[in-house]
mmCIF file of C-alpha atoms and ligand atoms in Angstrom:
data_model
loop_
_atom_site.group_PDB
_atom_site.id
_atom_site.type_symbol
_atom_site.label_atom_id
_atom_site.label_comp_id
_atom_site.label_asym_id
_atom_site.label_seq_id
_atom_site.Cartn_x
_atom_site.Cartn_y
_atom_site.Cartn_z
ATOM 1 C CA UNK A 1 0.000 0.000 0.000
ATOM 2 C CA UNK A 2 2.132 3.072 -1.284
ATOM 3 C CA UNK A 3 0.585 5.592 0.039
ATOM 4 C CA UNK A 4 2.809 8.102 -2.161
ATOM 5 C CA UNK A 5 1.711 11.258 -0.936
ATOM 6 C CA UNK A 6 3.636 14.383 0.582
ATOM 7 C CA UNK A 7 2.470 16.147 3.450
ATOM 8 C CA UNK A 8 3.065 19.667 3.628
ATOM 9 C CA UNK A 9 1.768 22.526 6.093
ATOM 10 C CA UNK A 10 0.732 25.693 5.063
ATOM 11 C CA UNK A 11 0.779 28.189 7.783
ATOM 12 C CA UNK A 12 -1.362 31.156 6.292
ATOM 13 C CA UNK A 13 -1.220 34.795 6.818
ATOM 14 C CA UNK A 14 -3.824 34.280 9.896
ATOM 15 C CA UNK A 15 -1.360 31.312 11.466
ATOM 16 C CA UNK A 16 -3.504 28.603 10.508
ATOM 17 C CA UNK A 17 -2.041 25.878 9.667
ATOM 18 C CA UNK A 18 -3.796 23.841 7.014
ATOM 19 C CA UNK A 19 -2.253 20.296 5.962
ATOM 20 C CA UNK A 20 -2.078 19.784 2.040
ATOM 21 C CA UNK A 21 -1.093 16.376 -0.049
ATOM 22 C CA UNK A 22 0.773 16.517 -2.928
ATOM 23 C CA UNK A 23 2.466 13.982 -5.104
ATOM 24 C CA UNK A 24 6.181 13.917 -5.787
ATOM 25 C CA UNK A 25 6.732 15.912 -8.595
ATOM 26 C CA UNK A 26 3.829 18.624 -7.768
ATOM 27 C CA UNK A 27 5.511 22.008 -6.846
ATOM 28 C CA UNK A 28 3.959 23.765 -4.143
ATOM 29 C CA UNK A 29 2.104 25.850 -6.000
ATOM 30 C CA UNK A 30 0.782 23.214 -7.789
ATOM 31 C CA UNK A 31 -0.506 21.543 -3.846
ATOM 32 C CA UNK A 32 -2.469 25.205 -3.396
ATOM 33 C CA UNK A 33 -4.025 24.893 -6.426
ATOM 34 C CA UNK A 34 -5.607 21.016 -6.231
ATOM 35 C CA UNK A 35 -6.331 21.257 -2.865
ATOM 36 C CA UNK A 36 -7.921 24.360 -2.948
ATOM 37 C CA UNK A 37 -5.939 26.244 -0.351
ATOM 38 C CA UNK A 38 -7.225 29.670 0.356
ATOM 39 C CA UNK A 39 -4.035 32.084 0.228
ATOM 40 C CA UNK A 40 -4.687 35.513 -1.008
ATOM 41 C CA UNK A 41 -3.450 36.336 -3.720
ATOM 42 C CA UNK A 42 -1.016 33.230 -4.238
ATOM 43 C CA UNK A 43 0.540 32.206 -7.688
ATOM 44 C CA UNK A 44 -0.694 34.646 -9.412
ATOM 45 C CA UNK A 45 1.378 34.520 -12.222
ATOM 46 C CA UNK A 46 0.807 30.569 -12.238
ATOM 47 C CA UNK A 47 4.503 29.265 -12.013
ATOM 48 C CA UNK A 48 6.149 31.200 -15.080
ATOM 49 C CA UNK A 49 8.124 33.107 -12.338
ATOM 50 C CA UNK A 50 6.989 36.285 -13.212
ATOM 51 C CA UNK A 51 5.545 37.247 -9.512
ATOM 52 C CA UNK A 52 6.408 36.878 -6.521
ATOM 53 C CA UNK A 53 3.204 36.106 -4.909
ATOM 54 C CA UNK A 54 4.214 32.447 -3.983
ATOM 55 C CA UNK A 55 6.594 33.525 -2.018
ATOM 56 C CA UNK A 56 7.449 31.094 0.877
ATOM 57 C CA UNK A 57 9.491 30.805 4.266
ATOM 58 C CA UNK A 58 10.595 27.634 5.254
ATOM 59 C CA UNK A 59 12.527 26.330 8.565
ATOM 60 C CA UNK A 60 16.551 26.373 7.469
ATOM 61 C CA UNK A 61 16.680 22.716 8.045
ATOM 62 C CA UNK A 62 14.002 22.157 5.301
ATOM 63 C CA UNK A 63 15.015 24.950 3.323
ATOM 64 C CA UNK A 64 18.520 23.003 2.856
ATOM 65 C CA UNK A 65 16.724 19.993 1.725
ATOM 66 C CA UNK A 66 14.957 22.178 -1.189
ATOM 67 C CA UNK A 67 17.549 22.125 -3.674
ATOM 68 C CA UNK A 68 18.856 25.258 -5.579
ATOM 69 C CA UNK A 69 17.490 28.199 -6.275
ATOM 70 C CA UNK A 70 18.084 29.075 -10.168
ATOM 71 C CA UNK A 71 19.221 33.226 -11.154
ATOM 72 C CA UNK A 72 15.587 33.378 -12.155
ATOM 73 C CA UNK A 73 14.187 32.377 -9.078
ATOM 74 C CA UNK A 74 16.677 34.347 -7.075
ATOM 75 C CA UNK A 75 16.077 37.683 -9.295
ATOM 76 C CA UNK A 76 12.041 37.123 -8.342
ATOM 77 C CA UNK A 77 12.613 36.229 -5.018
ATOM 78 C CA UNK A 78 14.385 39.808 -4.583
ATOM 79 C CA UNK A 79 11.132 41.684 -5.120
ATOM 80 C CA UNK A 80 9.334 39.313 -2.865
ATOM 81 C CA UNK A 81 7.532 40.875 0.217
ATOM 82 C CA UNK A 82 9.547 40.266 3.618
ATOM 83 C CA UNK A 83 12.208 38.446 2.134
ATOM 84 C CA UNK A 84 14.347 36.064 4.229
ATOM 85 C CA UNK A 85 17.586 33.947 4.025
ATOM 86 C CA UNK A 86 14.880 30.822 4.103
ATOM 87 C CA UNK A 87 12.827 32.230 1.319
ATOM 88 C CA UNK A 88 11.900 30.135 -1.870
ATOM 89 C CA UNK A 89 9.305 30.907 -4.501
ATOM 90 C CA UNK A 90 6.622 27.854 -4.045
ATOM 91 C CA UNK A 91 5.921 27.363 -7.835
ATOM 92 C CA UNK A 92 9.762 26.079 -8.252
ATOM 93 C CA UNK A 93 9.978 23.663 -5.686
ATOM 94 C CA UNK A 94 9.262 20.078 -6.438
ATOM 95 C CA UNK A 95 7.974 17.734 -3.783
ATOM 96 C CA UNK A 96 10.076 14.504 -2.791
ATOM 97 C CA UNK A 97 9.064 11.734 -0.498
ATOM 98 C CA UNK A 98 11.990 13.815 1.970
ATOM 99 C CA UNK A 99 10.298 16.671 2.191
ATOM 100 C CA UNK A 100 6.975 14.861 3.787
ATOM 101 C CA UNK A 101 6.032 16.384 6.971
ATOM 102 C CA UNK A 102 7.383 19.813 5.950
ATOM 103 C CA UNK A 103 5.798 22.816 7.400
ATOM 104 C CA UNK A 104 5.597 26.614 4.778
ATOM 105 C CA UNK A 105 4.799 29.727 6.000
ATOM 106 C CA UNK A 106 3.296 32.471 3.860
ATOM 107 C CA UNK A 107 5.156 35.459 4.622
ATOM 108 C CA UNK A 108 3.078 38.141 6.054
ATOM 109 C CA UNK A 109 2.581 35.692 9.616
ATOM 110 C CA UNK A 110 6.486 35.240 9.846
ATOM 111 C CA UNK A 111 7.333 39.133 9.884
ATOM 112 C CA UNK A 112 4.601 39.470 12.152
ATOM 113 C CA UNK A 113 6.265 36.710 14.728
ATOM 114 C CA UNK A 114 9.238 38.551 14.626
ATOM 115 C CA UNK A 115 7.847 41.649 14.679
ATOM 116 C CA UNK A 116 6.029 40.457 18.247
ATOM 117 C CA UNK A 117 9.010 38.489 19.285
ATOM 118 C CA UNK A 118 6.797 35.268 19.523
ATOM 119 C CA UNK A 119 8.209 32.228 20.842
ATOM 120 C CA UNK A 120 6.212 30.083 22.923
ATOM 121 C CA UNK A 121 3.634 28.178 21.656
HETATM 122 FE FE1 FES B 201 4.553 33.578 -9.839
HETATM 123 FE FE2 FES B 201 5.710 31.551 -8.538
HETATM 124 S S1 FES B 201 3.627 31.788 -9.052
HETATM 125 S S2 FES B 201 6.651 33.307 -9.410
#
């Protein structure tokens, strides 16, 4: 029974977290889109990196596991909204069975965490 699906966590703008399965292979983007995930605004350009509206922050252990980040990913990633050193755009990242379990924040929650200082949970 191969259950081949990826788990990921959104957390949204609002800090709820909504779980999402994708299939290896799907980008993130793709994951919001099937399952329907309610995120303002997100993909708008619908993964021909020309926005940066997918824009998402991971923890640095997952964002190692990601794999690279292309020039043209990097030059769209600079004009993202509250860029930060675990930043990747969501339409160019693939799913693996290794990144099950992994847990994406849309921006706007994570620069209000800082912003508040907010560790305890
Ligand atoms: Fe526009 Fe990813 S959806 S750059």
């Amino acid at each position: 029974r191969a259950d081949n699906k990826v788990t990921i966590y959104f957390v949204n703008r609002d800090g709820e977290t909504i779980s999402a399965k994708g299939s290896p292979g799907d980008t993130l983007l793709d994951v919001v889109i099937n399952q329907d995930i309610d995120i303002d605004g997100y993909g708008a350009c619908e993964g021909t990196l020309a926005c940066s509206t997918c824009h998402l922050i991971f923890d640095e252990d997952v964002y190692n596991k990601l794999g690279p980040v292309t020039d043209e990913e990097m030059d769209m990633l600079d004009l993202a909204y509250g860029l930060t050193d675990t930043s990747r755009l969501g339409c160019q990242i693939c799913l693996t069975k290794s990144l099950d379990g992994i847990t994406a924040r849309v921006p706007e929650s994570v620069s209000d965490i800082r912003q508040s200082g907010e560790g305890s949970s």
